[in-house]
Amino acid sequence: MNYILFDGPVRNSLLPFTYTRPVADIRIGILTIREKWEKYLGYTTTTLTEDYLEEKYPMVELAENIMISASFLPTAELVNQVMNLEKNQAIFKNDEIVAFFTTDAQEEVNFDSYHIIPLESEVLQVRNTWDIFSLNDKAIEADFELLTKGRTSQPIPNTVNCIHEERIFFEEGVDISFATLNASSGPIYIDKNAIIMEGSLVRGPFCLGENSVLKMGAKVYGATTIGPMSKVGGEVNNSVIFGYSGKAHEGYLGNSVLGEWCNLGADTNNSNLKNNYAEVKLWSYETNNFAKTGLQFCGLMMGDHSKCGINTMFNTGTVVGVSANIFGGNFPRNFIPSFAWGGSAGFSVYKMNKVNEVVKAVLKRKHLEYTDQEQKILEHVFELTETYRNF
C-alpha cells in the first residue's frame, strides 16, 4: 500500500515551523511525525503539502493510496485501523478526518459517499505550536517504547550516576562521563554518537539526538528533546529543539520550541511565565493577532535559521519567524517577523542576499551544502512573509 501524509487544516496554526517543512516533519518526542509513522507502518511515506515545498517533499501517488493527516501521532491501534482501510472507507475523530482510502482515479473525495469509521483509541494530535512542548512528555514515552522494545542498551559507564537505569537507553557510540541521569520522571534516550560532558544533570523524559552535544554543567529538565547535530548548554526545561541548532552557553530556555539551524547567543534567556501569572497569548498567523494558549507557562517559538546575539532577552510568549536576526539590549517585541534584522531599538529587513551568504556558511560548518532547492524555499518564504515586515 502507498501511504501519503498530508498537512491538513492545522498547517497554518503550526507556523512558523511549517513555512519550511510539512507537518509530518515536525519533531516531537524522539522522532519526527513522519519517522513515527514509517516505523509503525514498515513503509516509507510521501507528502501532500504546499506547492513550494513539493520539490523537496514530493508526493508519490499510486493506483491505491491511504492518506493520513500528519497532525495525528500514530499508536499501534490507530496504525492497525489505517492498514486495514478499504476502498470508500475513512477514519474520523469526531468531525475531523484522520485517514482515508483513495485511488488515482478519484478527482475529488466526497466523504458523504464513504463508510465512516470512528477512531477507536486515544491519540495525541499536534494542533498548535505549543502542543510540541506540552505533549512532548507523552511523545517521548511512546517513542522510547517503540525504539527500545526487545533491545538492550549499550553499557553505561560506571562514572555516570543513574537513577532508574532500566529507563535509560544508549545507542552505539555515546560518549558520557561524570554526569547524572535521573529517569524517575520519564525515560532518557541518548542517540548514536551523542556526547554528554562532565557535570551535566539530566532529568527525564529526555532525548539527545544523534551527534548532538550536551555541554559541561548543563541542567536539563524534562520533557526535553534535543534533535540531531545540536549543541546545548546552560539550563533547559520542557523544550524541543528540532535539530542542527545551538544553545551552547549559559542562559535559560523553557517551555519553548526551536526549529532547525537556530542559534542562541551566550546568556540568552526567555521568560516562560508572566509576572501576573496570567494566561500566555501567542501570535497567531491564522488571525494575525495574539491568541490565547490556555497555558500559564509558554516561552519562545523560533522558526528555522533564526538567531540572536549575546544577552538577548525574550519576553513570555514570543514568536520569531524564519531567518530573523535579533540583537541589542532590552526585550524585543513578542512577535518578530521572518527576515527581520534588529531588536528593541527597531527592525529592518534582513535582505535575501545576506541571508543566503549566512545560510551557506552555517551549513558548510556541518559539512552540508546549501542547495538550490533549499534556497528556493527560503526565497519563497521571504515573499510569503513580506506583509509582516512594515518596519
Coordinates of C-alpha atoms in Angstrom, one line a residue:
M1 CA 0.0 0.0 0.0
N2 CA 1.1 3.6 -0.7
Y3 CA 0.9 5.9 2.3
I4 CA 0.7 9.7 2.0
L5 CA 0.9 12.1 4.9
F6 CA -1.0 15.4 4.3
D7 CA -0.8 18.7 6.2
G8 CA -4.5 19.1 6.9
P9 CA -6.2 22.2 8.4
V10 CA -3.6 22.6 11.2
R11 CA -0.8 23.7 8.9
N12 CA -1.3 27.4 9.5
S13 CA -1.6 27.1 13.2
L14 CA 1.8 25.4 13.2
L15 CA 3.6 28.3 11.5
P16 CA 6.4 29.4 11.6
F17 CA 7.6 25.8 11.7
T18 CA 5.6 24.8 8.7
Y19 CA 6.9 27.6 6.5
T20 CA 9.9 25.4 5.8
R21 CA 8.6 21.8 6.3
P22 CA 5.4 19.8 6.1
V23 CA 3.5 19.0 9.3
A24 CA 4.9 15.4 9.0
D25 CA 8.5 16.6 9.6
I26 CA 7.9 18.3 12.9
R27 CA 9.9 16.7 15.7
I28 CA 8.0 15.8 18.9
G29 CA 9.2 13.2 21.3
I30 CA 12.3 11.4 19.9
L31 CA 11.3 11.1 16.3
T32 CA 9.6 13.3 13.7
I33 CA 6.0 12.5 13.0
R34 CA 7.0 11.0 9.7
E35 CA 9.6 8.8 11.3
K36 CA 7.0 7.5 13.8
W37 CA 4.5 6.6 11.0
E38 CA 7.2 4.9 8.9
K39 CA 8.4 2.9 11.9
Y40 CA 4.9 1.7 12.7
L41 CA 3.8 1.1 9.1
G42 CA 7.1 -0.5 7.9
Y43 CA 6.8 1.6 4.7
T44 CA 8.3 4.9 3.6
T45 CA 5.8 7.7 3.2
T46 CA 5.5 10.7 0.9
T47 CA 3.8 14.1 1.5
L48 CA 0.9 16.3 0.3
T49 CA 2.0 19.8 1.3
E50 CA 2.3 23.3 -0.1
D51 CA 3.3 23.7 -3.7
Y52 CA 6.6 25.5 -3.0
L53 CA 7.7 22.6 -0.7
E54 CA 6.9 19.8 -3.2
E55 CA 10.3 19.7 -4.8
K56 CA 11.9 18.8 -1.5
Y57 CA 8.9 16.8 -0.2
P58 CA 7.3 15.2 -3.2
M59 CA 4.1 13.2 -3.3
V60 CA 4.1 9.8 -4.9
E61 CA 0.6 8.7 -5.9
L62 CA -0.2 5.1 -7.0
A63 CA -3.4 3.4 -8.1
E64 CA -4.4 2.9 -4.5
N65 CA -3.4 5.2 -1.6
I66 CA -4.1 5.8 2.0
M67 CA -4.0 9.4 3.0
I68 CA -3.1 10.2 6.7
S69 CA -3.4 13.5 8.5
A70 CA 0.1 14.2 9.7
S71 CA -1.1 16.0 12.8
F72 CA -2.1 12.7 14.5
L73 CA 0.7 10.7 16.2
P74 CA 0.5 7.0 15.5
T75 CA -0.3 4.3 18.0
A76 CA -0.4 0.6 17.4
E77 CA -4.3 0.7 17.5
L78 CA -4.5 3.6 15.0
V79 CA -2.0 2.1 12.7
N80 CA -3.9 -1.2 12.7
Q81 CA -7.1 0.7 11.7
V82 CA -5.2 2.6 9.0
M83 CA -3.6 -0.5 7.5
N84 CA -7.0 -2.2 7.3
L85 CA -8.8 0.6 5.4
E86 CA -10.5 -0.5 2.2
K87 CA -12.0 1.5 -0.7
N88 CA -14.5 4.1 0.3
Q89 CA -13.6 3.9 4.0
A90 CA -12.4 6.8 6.2
I91 CA -11.4 7.2 9.8
F92 CA -12.7 10.2 11.7
K93 CA -12.1 11.6 15.1
N94 CA -15.3 13.4 15.8
D95 CA -15.7 15.7 12.7
E96 CA -12.0 15.6 11.8
I97 CA -10.5 13.3 9.1
V98 CA -7.7 11.1 10.3
A99 CA -7.1 8.8 7.3
F100 CA -8.9 7.6 4.2
F101 CA -8.5 5.3 1.2
T102 CA -8.3 6.9 -2.2
T103 CA -7.4 6.0 -5.8
D104 CA -5.7 7.9 -8.5
A105 CA -9.0 7.9 -10.5
Q106 CA -10.7 10.0 -7.8
E107 CA -10.5 13.7 -8.8
E108 CA -12.4 14.7 -5.6
V109 CA -13.1 12.9 -2.4
N110 CA -16.7 13.2 -1.1
F111 CA -16.9 11.7 2.4
D112 CA -20.7 11.6 2.1
S113 CA -20.1 8.5 0.0
Y114 CA -17.6 7.0 2.4
H115 CA -18.2 4.5 5.2
I116 CA -17.0 6.4 8.3
I117 CA -15.1 4.5 10.9
P118 CA -14.7 6.2 14.3
L119 CA -11.2 6.4 15.8
E120 CA -11.1 3.7 18.4
S121 CA -8.2 4.8 20.6
E122 CA -6.9 7.9 22.3
V123 CA -4.2 9.5 20.3
L124 CA -2.0 12.6 20.5
Q125 CA -2.6 15.4 18.0
V126 CA -0.4 18.4 17.3
R127 CA -2.7 21.2 16.5
N128 CA -0.8 24.2 17.8
T129 CA 2.9 25.2 18.2
W130 CA 2.7 24.9 21.9
D131 CA 1.5 21.3 21.7
I132 CA 5.0 20.4 20.5
F133 CA 6.4 21.0 24.0
S134 CA 3.3 20.5 26.1
L135 CA 2.7 17.0 24.6
N136 CA 6.4 16.1 24.5
D137 CA 6.4 14.0 27.7
K138 CA 3.8 11.6 26.3
A139 CA 5.5 11.6 22.9
I140 CA 8.9 10.7 24.4
E141 CA 7.4 7.9 26.4
A142 CA 5.7 6.4 23.3
D143 CA 8.8 6.7 21.1
F144 CA 11.0 5.3 23.8
E145 CA 8.9 2.1 24.0
L146 CA 8.8 1.9 20.2
L147 CA 12.5 2.3 19.7
T148 CA 13.8 0.2 22.6
K149 CA 11.3 -2.7 22.8
G150 CA 13.2 -6.0 22.7
R151 CA 16.6 -4.3 22.6
T152 CA 19.4 -3.8 25.1
S153 CA 21.1 -0.5 25.8
Q154 CA 24.8 -0.1 25.2
P155 CA 26.7 -0.2 28.6
I156 CA 26.5 2.8 30.8
P157 CA 30.0 3.8 32.1
N158 CA 30.4 3.4 35.9
T159 CA 31.3 7.1 36.3
V160 CA 27.7 8.0 35.4
N161 CA 25.2 8.4 38.3
C162 CA 22.0 6.8 37.2
I163 CA 18.5 6.7 38.8
H164 CA 16.2 4.1 37.3
E165 CA 18.8 2.8 34.9
E166 CA 16.3 0.4 33.4
R167 CA 14.6 3.5 31.8
I168 CA 17.8 4.8 30.3
F169 CA 18.9 3.7 26.8
F170 CA 22.2 4.4 24.9
E171 CA 22.7 3.8 21.2
E172 CA 26.1 3.0 19.8
G173 CA 29.0 5.5 20.2
V174 CA 27.6 7.5 23.1
D175 CA 30.4 9.4 24.9
I176 CA 29.5 10.2 28.6
S177 CA 31.3 10.5 31.9
F178 CA 30.7 12.0 35.3
A179 CA 27.1 13.1 34.6
T180 CA 23.8 12.4 36.5
L181 CA 20.8 10.9 34.6
N182 CA 17.5 10.7 36.6
A183 CA 14.8 8.7 34.8
S184 CA 12.4 8.6 37.7
S185 CA 10.1 11.1 35.9
G186 CA 10.4 9.6 32.5
P187 CA 12.8 7.7 30.1
I188 CA 16.1 9.0 28.8
Y189 CA 17.2 8.2 25.3
I190 CA 20.7 9.0 24.0
D191 CA 21.1 8.5 20.3
K192 CA 24.2 7.4 18.3
N193 CA 27.5 9.2 18.8
A194 CA 25.9 11.8 21.2
I195 CA 28.2 13.4 23.8
I196 CA 27.2 14.3 27.4
M197 CA 30.0 16.2 29.0
E198 CA 31.1 16.2 32.7
G199 CA 28.8 17.7 35.3
S200 CA 25.6 17.5 33.2
L201 CA 22.4 17.0 35.2
V202 CA 19.5 15.5 33.3
R203 CA 16.0 14.7 34.5
G204 CA 13.8 12.7 32.1
P205 CA 11.8 12.5 29.9
F206 CA 14.7 13.4 27.7
C207 CA 16.2 12.7 24.3
L208 CA 19.6 13.7 22.9
G209 CA 19.8 13.3 19.2
E210 CA 22.4 11.7 17.0
N211 CA 25.8 13.5 17.0
S212 CA 24.5 16.2 19.5
V213 CA 26.4 17.5 22.4
L214 CA 25.3 18.4 26.0
K215 CA 28.0 20.7 27.3
M216 CA 29.7 20.7 30.7
G217 CA 27.4 21.5 33.6
A218 CA 24.2 21.6 31.6
K219 CA 21.0 21.4 33.6
V220 CA 18.1 19.8 31.7
Y221 CA 14.6 19.2 33.0
G222 CA 12.1 17.0 31.2
A223 CA 10.3 16.8 29.0
T224 CA 13.0 18.0 26.6
T225 CA 14.1 16.9 23.2
I226 CA 17.4 17.9 21.5
G227 CA 17.4 16.9 17.9
P228 CA 20.4 15.7 15.9
M229 CA 23.6 17.7 15.4
S230 CA 22.9 20.3 18.1
K231 CA 24.9 21.8 21.0
V232 CA 23.2 22.7 24.2
G233 CA 24.4 24.2 27.5
G234 CA 23.0 26.2 30.4
E235 CA 19.5 25.5 31.7
V236 CA 16.7 23.9 29.6
N237 CA 13.2 23.0 30.7
N238 CA 10.4 21.3 28.7
S239 CA 11.6 22.4 25.3
V240 CA 12.0 20.9 21.9
I241 CA 14.9 21.7 19.6
F242 CA 14.3 20.2 16.1
G243 CA 18.0 19.8 15.2
Y244 CA 21.1 21.4 13.8
S245 CA 20.8 24.2 16.3
G246 CA 22.9 25.8 19.0
K247 CA 22.2 26.9 22.6
A248 CA 25.8 26.2 23.6
H249 CA 26.2 28.6 26.5
E250 CA 24.6 29.7 29.8
G251 CA 21.1 31.1 29.8
Y252 CA 17.6 29.7 30.3
L253 CA 15.3 28.1 27.7
G254 CA 11.9 27.0 29.0
N255 CA 8.6 25.8 27.5
S256 CA 9.9 26.6 24.1
V257 CA 10.4 25.2 20.5
L258 CA 13.4 26.0 18.3
G259 CA 13.4 24.9 14.6
E260 CA 16.5 23.8 12.7
W261 CA 19.6 25.9 12.1
C262 CA 18.8 28.3 15.0
N263 CA 21.4 29.8 17.3
L264 CA 21.0 31.5 20.7
G265 CA 23.9 33.7 21.8
A266 CA 25.6 33.4 25.2
D267 CA 23.4 34.2 28.2
T268 CA 20.2 34.4 26.1
N269 CA 17.2 34.0 28.4
N270 CA 13.5 33.6 27.8
S271 CA 10.6 34.2 30.1
N272 CA 8.1 31.4 30.3
L273 CA 5.8 32.9 33.0
K274 CA 4.2 36.3 33.1
N275 CA 4.8 38.4 36.3
N276 CA 1.0 38.5 37.0
Y277 CA 0.7 34.7 36.3
A278 CA -1.9 35.3 33.6
E279 CA -2.6 33.1 30.6
V280 CA 0.0 33.5 27.9
K281 CA -1.0 34.6 24.4
L282 CA 1.0 33.8 21.3
W283 CA 1.0 35.5 17.8
S284 CA -1.4 33.6 15.5
Y285 CA -0.6 33.5 11.8
E286 CA -4.2 32.5 11.2
T287 CA -5.9 35.6 12.8
N288 CA -2.9 38.0 12.5
N289 CA -3.4 38.7 16.2
F290 CA -2.4 37.3 19.6
A291 CA -4.4 34.2 20.6
K292 CA -4.9 32.5 24.0
T293 CA -2.9 29.3 24.6
G294 CA -4.7 28.2 27.7
L295 CA -1.2 27.9 29.3
Q296 CA 0.4 29.7 32.2
F297 CA 3.9 28.6 31.1
C298 CA 4.9 29.3 27.5
G299 CA 8.2 30.7 26.2
L300 CA 9.8 31.1 22.8
M301 CA 8.7 29.8 19.4
M302 CA 11.6 30.3 16.9
G303 CA 11.4 29.3 13.2
D304 CA 14.3 27.8 11.2
H305 CA 17.5 29.8 10.6
S306 CA 16.7 32.4 13.2
K307 CA 19.4 33.6 15.5
C308 CA 20.0 36.0 18.4
G309 CA 23.0 37.8 19.8
I310 CA 24.5 37.5 23.3
N311 CA 22.4 38.6 26.3
T312 CA 19.2 38.6 24.3
M313 CA 16.0 38.6 26.5
F314 CA 12.8 37.2 25.1
N315 CA 9.5 38.0 26.8
T316 CA 6.9 35.4 27.7
G317 CA 5.2 34.0 24.6
T318 CA 7.5 35.3 21.9
V319 CA 7.2 34.1 18.3
V320 CA 10.1 34.5 16.0
G321 CA 9.7 33.8 12.3
V322 CA 12.1 32.2 9.8
S323 CA 15.6 33.6 9.4
A324 CA 15.3 36.6 11.8
N325 CA 18.4 38.1 13.4
I326 CA 17.9 39.6 16.8
F327 CA 20.4 41.6 18.9
G328 CA 20.7 44.5 21.3
G329 CA 19.6 45.3 24.9
N330 CA 16.1 45.2 26.4
F331 CA 13.2 43.0 25.3
P332 CA 12.3 42.9 21.6
R333 CA 8.7 42.8 20.7
N334 CA 6.9 39.4 21.2
F335 CA 6.2 38.9 17.5
I336 CA 9.3 39.1 15.3
P337 CA 8.5 38.6 11.6
S338 CA 10.5 36.4 9.3
F339 CA 13.7 38.0 7.8
A340 CA 13.7 40.8 10.5
W341 CA 17.1 42.3 11.5
G342 CA 17.3 44.2 14.8
G343 CA 15.9 44.3 18.3
S344 CA 14.2 46.5 20.8
A345 CA 15.5 49.7 19.1
G346 CA 13.8 48.7 15.9
F347 CA 13.9 46.4 12.9
S348 CA 14.9 46.5 9.2
V349 CA 14.7 43.9 6.5
Y350 CA 17.2 41.0 6.6
K351 CA 17.9 41.0 2.8
M352 CA 17.9 37.8 0.9
N353 CA 21.4 38.1 -0.5
K354 CA 22.8 38.4 3.1
V355 CA 20.5 35.5 4.3
N356 CA 21.9 33.2 1.5
E357 CA 25.5 34.1 2.5
V358 CA 24.9 33.2 6.1
V359 CA 22.9 30.0 5.5
K360 CA 25.6 28.8 3.1
A361 CA 28.3 29.4 5.7
V362 CA 26.3 27.8 8.6
L363 CA 25.5 24.6 6.6
K364 CA 29.2 24.4 5.5
R365 CA 30.2 24.1 9.2
K366 CA 28.1 20.9 9.3
H367 CA 29.6 19.7 6.0
L368 CA 26.3 20.2 4.2
E369 CA 25.5 22.1 1.0
Y370 CA 23.0 24.9 0.7
T371 CA 21.2 23.6 -2.3
D372 CA 19.2 25.5 -4.9
Q373 CA 16.1 23.6 -3.6
E374 CA 16.7 25.0 -0.1
Q375 CA 17.4 28.5 -1.4
K376 CA 14.1 28.5 -3.4
I377 CA 12.1 27.6 -0.3
L378 CA 13.6 30.4 1.8
E379 CA 13.2 32.9 -1.1
H380 CA 9.5 31.9 -1.3
V381 CA 9.0 32.2 2.4
F382 CA 10.6 35.7 2.1
E383 CA 7.9 36.7 -0.4
L384 CA 5.1 35.0 1.7
T385 CA 6.0 36.9 4.8
E386 CA 6.6 40.3 3.3
T387 CA 3.3 41.7 4.6
Y388 CA 4.6 41.4 8.2
R389 CA 7.7 43.5 7.6
N390 CA 6.2 47.0 7.7
F391 CA 9.1 48.4 9.7

